[in-house]
Coordinates of C-alpha atoms and ligand atoms in Angstrom, one line a residue:
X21 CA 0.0 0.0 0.0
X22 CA 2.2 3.3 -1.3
X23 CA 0.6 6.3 0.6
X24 CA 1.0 10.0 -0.9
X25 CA 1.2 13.2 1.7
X26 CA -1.4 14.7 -1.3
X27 CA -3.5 11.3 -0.2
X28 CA -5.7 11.6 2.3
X29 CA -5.0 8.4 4.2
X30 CA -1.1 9.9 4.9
X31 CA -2.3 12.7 6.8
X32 CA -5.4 10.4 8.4
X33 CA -2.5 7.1 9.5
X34 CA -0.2 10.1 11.1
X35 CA -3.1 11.9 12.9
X36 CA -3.7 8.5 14.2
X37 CA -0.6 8.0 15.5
X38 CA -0.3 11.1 17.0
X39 CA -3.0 10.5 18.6
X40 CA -1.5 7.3 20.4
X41 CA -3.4 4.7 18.2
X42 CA -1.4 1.2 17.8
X43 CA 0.4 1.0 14.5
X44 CA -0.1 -1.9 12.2
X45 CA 2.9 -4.0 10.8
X46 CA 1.6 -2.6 7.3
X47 CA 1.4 0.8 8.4
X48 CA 4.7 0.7 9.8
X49 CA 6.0 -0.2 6.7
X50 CA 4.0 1.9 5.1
X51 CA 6.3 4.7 6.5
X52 CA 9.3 3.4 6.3
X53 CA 9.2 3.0 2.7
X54 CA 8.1 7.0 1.8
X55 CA 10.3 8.2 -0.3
X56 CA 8.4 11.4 -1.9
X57 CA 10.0 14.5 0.3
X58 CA 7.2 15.6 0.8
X59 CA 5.4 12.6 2.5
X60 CA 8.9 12.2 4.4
X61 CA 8.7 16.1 5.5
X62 CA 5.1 15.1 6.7
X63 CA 6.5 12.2 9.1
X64 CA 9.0 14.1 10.0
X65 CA 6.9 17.3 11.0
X66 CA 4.6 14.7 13.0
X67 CA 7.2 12.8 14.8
X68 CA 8.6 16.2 16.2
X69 CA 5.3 17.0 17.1
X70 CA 5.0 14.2 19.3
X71 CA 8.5 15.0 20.6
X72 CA 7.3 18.0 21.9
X73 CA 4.6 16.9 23.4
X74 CA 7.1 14.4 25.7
X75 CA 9.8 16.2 25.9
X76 CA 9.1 19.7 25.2
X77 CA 12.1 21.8 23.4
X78 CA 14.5 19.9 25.8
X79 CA 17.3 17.5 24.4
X80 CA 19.4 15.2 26.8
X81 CA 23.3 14.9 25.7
X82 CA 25.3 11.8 26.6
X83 CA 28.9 11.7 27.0
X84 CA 30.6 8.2 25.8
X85 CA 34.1 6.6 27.1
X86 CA 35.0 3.7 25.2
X87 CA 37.4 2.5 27.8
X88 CA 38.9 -0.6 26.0
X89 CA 38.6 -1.5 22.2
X90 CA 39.6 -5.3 23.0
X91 CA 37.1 -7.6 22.2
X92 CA 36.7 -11.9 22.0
X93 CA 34.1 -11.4 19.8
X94 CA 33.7 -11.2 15.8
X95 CA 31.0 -9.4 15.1
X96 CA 31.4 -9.1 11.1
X97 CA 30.3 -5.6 11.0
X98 CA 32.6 -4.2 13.9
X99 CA 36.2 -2.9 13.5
X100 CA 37.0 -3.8 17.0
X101 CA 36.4 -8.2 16.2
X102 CA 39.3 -9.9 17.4
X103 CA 40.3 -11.0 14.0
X104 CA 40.9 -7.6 13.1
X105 CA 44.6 -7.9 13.8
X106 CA 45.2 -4.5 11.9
X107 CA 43.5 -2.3 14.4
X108 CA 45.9 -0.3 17.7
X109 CA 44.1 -1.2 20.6
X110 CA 44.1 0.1 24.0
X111 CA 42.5 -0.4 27.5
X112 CA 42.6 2.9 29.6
X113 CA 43.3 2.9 32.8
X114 CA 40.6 4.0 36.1
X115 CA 42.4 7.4 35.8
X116 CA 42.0 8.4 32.2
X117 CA 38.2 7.0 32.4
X118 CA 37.9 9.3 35.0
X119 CA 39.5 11.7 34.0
X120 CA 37.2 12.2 30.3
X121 CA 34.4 11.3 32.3
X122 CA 35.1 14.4 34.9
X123 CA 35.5 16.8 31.4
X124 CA 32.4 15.2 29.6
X125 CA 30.7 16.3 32.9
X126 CA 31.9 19.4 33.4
X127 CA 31.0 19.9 30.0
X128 CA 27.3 19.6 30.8
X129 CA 26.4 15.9 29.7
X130 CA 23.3 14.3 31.7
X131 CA 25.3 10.7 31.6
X132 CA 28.2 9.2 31.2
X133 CA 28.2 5.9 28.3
X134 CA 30.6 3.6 29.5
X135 CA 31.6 1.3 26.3
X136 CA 33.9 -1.4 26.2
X137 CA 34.5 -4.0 23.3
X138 CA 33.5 -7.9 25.7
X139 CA 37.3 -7.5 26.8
X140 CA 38.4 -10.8 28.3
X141 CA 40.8 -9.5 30.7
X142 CA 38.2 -7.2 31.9
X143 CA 35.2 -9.6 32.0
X144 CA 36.9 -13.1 33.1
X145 CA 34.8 -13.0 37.1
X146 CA 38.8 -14.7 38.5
X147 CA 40.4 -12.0 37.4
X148 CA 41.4 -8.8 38.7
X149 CA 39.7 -7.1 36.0
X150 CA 35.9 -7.6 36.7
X151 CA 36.8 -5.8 40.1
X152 CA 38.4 -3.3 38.7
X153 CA 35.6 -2.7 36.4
X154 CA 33.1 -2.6 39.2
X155 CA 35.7 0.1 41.0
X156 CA 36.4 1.9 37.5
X157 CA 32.4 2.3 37.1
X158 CA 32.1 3.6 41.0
X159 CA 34.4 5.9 40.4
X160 CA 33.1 7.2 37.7
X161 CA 29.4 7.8 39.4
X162 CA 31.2 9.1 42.8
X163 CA 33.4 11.5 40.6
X164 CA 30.9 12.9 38.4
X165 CA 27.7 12.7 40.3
X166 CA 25.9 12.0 37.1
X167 CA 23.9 8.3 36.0
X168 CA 25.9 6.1 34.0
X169 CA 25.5 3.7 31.3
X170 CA 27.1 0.7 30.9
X171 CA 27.7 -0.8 27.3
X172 CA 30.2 -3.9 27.9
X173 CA 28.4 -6.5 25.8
X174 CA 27.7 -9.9 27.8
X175 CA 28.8 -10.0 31.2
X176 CA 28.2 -12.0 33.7
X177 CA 25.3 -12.4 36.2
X178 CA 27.0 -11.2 38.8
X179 CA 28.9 -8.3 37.1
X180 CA 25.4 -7.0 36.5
X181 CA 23.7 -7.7 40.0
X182 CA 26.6 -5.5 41.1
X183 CA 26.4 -2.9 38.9
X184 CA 22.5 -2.9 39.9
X185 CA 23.3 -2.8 43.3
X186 CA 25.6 0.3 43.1
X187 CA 22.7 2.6 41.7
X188 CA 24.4 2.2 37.9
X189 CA 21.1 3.2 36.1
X190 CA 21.9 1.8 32.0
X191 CA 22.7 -1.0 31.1
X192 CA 23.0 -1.3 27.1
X193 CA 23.1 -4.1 24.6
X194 CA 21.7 -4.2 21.2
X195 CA 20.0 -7.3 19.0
X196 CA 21.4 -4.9 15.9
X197 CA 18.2 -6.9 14.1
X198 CA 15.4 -9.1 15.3
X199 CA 15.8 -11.4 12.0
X200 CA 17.4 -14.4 13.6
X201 CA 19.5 -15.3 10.4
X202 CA 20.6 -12.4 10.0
X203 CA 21.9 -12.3 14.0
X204 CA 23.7 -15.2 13.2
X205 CA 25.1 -14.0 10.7
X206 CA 25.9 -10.6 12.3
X207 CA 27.1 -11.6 15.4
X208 CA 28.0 -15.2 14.9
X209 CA 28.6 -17.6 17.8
X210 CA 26.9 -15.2 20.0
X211 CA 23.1 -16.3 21.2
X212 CA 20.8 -14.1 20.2
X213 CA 18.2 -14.9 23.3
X214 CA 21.4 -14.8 25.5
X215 CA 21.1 -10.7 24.7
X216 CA 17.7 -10.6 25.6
X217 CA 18.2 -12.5 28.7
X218 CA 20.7 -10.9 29.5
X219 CA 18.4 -7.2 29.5
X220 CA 15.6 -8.8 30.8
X221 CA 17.7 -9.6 33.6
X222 CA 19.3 -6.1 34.2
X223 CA 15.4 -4.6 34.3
X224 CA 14.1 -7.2 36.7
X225 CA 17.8 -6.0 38.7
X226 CA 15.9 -2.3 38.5
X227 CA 18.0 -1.2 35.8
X228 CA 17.1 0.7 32.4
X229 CA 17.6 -0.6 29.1
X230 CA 18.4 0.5 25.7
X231 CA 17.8 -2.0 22.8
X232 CA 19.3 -1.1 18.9
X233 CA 19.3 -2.2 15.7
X234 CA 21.6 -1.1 12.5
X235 CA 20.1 -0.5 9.2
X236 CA 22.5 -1.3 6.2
X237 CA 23.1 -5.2 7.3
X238 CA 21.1 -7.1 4.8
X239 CA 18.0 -6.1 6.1
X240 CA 14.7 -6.1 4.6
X241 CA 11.8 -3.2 5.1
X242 CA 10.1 -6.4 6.9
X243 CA 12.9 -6.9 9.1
X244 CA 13.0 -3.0 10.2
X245 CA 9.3 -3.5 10.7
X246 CA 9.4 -6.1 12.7
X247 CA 12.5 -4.5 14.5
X248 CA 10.6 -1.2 15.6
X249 CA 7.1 -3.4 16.5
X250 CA 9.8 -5.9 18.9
X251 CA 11.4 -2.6 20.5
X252 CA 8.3 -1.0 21.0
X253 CA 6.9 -4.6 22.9
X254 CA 10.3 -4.9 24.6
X255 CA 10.8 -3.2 28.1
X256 CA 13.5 -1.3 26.9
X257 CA 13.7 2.7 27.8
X258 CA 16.2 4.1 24.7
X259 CA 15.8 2.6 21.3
X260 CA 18.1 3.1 19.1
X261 CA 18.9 2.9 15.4
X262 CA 22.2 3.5 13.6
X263 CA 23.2 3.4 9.9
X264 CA 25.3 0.5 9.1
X265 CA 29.5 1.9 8.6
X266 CA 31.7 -0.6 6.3
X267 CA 34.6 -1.0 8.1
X268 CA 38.2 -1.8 6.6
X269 CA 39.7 -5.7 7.0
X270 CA 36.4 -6.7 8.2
X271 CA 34.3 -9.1 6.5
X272 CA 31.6 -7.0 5.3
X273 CA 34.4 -4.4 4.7
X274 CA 33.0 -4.3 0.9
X275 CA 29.6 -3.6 2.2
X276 CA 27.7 -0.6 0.1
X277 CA 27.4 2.4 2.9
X278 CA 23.9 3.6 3.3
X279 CA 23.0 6.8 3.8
X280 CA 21.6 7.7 6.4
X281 CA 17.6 8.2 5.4
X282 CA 16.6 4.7 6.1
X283 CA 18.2 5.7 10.2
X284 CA 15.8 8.8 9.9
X285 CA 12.8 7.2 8.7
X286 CA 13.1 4.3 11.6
X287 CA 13.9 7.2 13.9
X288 CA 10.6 9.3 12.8
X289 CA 8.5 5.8 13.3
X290 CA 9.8 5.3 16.3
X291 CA 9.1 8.1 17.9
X292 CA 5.4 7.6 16.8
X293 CA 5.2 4.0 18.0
X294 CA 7.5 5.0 21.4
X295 CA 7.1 8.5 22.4
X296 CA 8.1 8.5 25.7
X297 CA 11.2 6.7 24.9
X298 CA 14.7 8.5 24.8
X299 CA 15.8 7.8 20.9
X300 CA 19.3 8.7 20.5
X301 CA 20.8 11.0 17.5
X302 CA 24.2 9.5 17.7
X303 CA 27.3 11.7 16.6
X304 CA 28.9 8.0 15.5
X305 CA 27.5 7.4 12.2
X306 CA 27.7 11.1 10.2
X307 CA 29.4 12.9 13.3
X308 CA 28.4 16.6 13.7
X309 CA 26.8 17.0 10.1
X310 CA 24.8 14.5 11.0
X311 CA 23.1 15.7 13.9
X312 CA 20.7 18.1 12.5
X313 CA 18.4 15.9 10.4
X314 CA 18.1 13.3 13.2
X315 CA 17.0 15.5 15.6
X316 CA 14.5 16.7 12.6
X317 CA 13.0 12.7 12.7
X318 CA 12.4 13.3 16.1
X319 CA 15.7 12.0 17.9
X320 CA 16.1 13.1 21.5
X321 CA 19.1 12.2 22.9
X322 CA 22.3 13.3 21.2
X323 CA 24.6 10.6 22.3
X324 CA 28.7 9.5 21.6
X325 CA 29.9 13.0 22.9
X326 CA 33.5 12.4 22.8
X327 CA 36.4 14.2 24.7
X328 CA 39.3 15.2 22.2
X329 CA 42.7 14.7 23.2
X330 CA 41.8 11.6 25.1
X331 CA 43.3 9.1 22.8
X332 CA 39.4 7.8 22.5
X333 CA 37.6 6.1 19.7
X334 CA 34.4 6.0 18.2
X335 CA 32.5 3.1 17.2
X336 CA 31.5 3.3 14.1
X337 CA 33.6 5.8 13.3
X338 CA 36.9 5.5 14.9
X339 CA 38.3 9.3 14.9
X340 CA 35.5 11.2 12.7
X341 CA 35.3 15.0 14.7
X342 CA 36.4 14.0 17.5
X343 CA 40.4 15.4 17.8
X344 CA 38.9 18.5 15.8
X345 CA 36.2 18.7 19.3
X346 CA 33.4 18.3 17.2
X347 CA 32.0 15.7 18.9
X348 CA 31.7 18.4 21.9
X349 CA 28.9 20.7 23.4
X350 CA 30.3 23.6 21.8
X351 CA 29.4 22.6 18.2
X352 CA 26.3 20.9 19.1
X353 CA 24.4 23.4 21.0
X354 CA 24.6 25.7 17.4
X355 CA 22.3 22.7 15.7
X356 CA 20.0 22.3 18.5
X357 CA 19.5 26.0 18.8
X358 CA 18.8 26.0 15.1
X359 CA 16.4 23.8 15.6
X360 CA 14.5 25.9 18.4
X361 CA 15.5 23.2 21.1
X362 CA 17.6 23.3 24.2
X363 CA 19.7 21.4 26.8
X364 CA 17.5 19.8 29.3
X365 CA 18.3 20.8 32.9
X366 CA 20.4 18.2 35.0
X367 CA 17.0 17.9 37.1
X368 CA 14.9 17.0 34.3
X369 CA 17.4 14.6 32.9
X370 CA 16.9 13.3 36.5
X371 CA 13.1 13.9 36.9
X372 CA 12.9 11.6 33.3
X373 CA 14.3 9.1 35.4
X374 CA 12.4 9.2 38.2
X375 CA 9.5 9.5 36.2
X376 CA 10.5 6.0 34.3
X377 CA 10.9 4.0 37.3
Ligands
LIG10 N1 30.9 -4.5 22.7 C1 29.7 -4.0 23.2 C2 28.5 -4.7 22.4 O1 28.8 -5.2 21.3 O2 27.4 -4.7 22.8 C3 29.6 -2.5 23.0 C4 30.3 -1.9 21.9 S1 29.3 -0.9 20.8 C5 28.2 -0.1 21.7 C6 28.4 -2.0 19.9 C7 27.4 -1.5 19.0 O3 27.8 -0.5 18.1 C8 26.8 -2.6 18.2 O4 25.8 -3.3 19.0 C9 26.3 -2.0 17.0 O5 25.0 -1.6 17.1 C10 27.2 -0.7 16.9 N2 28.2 -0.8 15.8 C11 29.3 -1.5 15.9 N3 30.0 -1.4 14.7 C12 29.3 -0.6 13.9 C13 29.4 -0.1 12.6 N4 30.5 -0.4 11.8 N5 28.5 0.7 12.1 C14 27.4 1.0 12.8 N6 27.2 0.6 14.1 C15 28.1 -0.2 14.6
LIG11 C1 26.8 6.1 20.4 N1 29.1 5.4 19.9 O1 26.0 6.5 21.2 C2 28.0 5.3 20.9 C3 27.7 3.9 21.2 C4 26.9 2.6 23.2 N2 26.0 2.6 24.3 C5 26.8 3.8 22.3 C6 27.3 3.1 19.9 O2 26.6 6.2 19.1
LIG12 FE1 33.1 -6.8 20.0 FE2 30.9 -5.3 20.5 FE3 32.4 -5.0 18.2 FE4 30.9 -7.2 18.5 S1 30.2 -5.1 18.4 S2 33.1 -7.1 17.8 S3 31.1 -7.5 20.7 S4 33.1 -4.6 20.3

């Protein structure tokens, strides 16, 4: 069923969902495959609509630490898999986490992202590392004052019941589809309910949880769909979506990049289907440039807010703007102003929170 903004029915299925109606599978596919400008400037218009409605004109920034880019995984997609023997590595110590985490904060982020590739040495529970991880995490919360999300992959039971237990708020880990092939093809070896377990887990603990997908991996329109439809039935509090980045002596290094209208679209749709939730605009995919017409689907959150001179990585994109400190507060405020939207107060980053629980 192609819809046109000049049909009727386009304007009637976005009043609808405006309105808080449940979406269809059809419908939602409906609108992820507009592709007239106008009928995408329509969604658009009508996601951040809804936005405001939630969240007003105020946007939430998060500042992201990836601690250690060591990994024992293989994800094909992912620079960091273990097989990429071509990539410099490096595993900070308690004091540089700390130490970007203090400048992210004094820099006026509402969280700090703590990101680690599933780093052996860190996670193995004999060794000295999962303590230190716990310690590194603490002293990141007592430091900055701020909540904190975790992003270490799998870990184990009792890394997480700890982390619950010292007030750590996030904890994130992403299905990057919900087409079960396609899992196993994207993050072979790796269970695909053992991720959902695994979140399930860290809610029951009292914990929130962001859930994401990439577009760009193989996907169909019916596998997007049924992506958004399983976040929206999911407990998860963020949903995010990120545009697929080919990555050098990876397997899919030969991969055809995607622009980055497909990560709008899903953006826009979910913020009809989800409008309470926080949807990240992440800084990863099209860095600073890339901000502005996420935010314009209805994003947020503006997340992977990166320290310069930190010697720290991306994820999808290793370096992109983040030496130059375009990755920082000072650039993004410009685009958010633009777009008549401001930084949430710390209190009603924290009053979000409360509100959640
Ligand atoms: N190692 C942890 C994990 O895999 O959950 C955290 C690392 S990072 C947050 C992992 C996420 O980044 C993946 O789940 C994927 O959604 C995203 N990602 C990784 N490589 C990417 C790429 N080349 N392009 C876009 N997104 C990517
Ligand atoms: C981002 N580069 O927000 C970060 C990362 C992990 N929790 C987040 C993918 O885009
Ligand atoms: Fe490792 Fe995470 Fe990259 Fe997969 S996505 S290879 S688990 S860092």
């Amino acid at each position: 069923m192609i819809v046109k903004a000049s049909d009727k029915s386009l304007m009637e299925l976005l009043t609808r969902l405006k309105e808080g109606h449940p979406a269809k599978k059809q419908e939602v596919k409906t609108l992820l495959e507009l592709s007239d400008p106008k009928d995408i400037a329509l969604l658009f218009a009508t996601a951040t609509k809804v936005r405001e409605i939630y969240f007003q004109d105020r946007v939430f920034f998060y500042g992201f630490v990836y601690f250690s880019t060591f990994c024992r995984n293989d994800c094909r997609f992912c620079q960091y898999r273990q097989s990429n023997k071509a990539l410099a590595r490096y595993r900070k110590t308690t004091a540089q986490i700390v130490s970007a985490a203090r400048e992210l904060a004094e820099a006026g982020v509402h969280l700090i992202d703590l990101t680690m590739g599933e780093d052996s040495q860190i996670l193995s529970s004999e060794s000295f590392g999962e303590k230190g991880f716990l310690d590194m995490v603490k002293a990141v919360q007592q430091e900055t004052g701020l909540p904190v999300m975790v992003s270490p992959g799998i870990v184990t039971d009792h890394i997480l019941f700890h982390l619950a237990d010292q007030g750590i708020e996030w904890y994130a880990c992403y299905q990057e589809t919900f087409n079960q092939s396609l899992y196993a093809d994207l993050r072979s070896g790796q269970g695909f309910e053992k991720r959902l377990v695994k979140k399930q887990l860290a809610k029951d603990l009292g914990m929130f949880v962001e859930e994401g997908v990439m577009t760009g991996v193989g996907e169909t329109l019916d596998d997007l769909t049924d992506a958004i439809i399983c976040m929206r039935d999911s407990p998860a509090d963020q949903v995010r979506v990120m545009t697929f980045v080919p990555q050098a002596n990876t397997p899919m290094a030969g991969a055809m990049p995607q622009d980055s209208l497909r990560e709008c679209l899903c953006i826009a749709v979910m913020r009809l289907l989800m409008p309470d939730r926080l949807i990240p605009a992440s800084l990863d995919v099209d860095g600073l440039s890339g901000l502005g017409k996420r935010l314009e689907a209805g994003a947020n959150v503006v997340t992977s807010i990166v320290p310069a001179q930190k010697g720290l990585s991306g994820v999808a994109n290793q370096f992109l703007d983040i030496e130059e400190s375009r990755r920082s507060l000072d650039h993004i405020l410009p685009v958010i102003k633009a777009q008549g939207l401001k930084p949430a107060l710390p209190e009603e980053y924290q009053a979000w929170i409360e509100n959640r629980q």
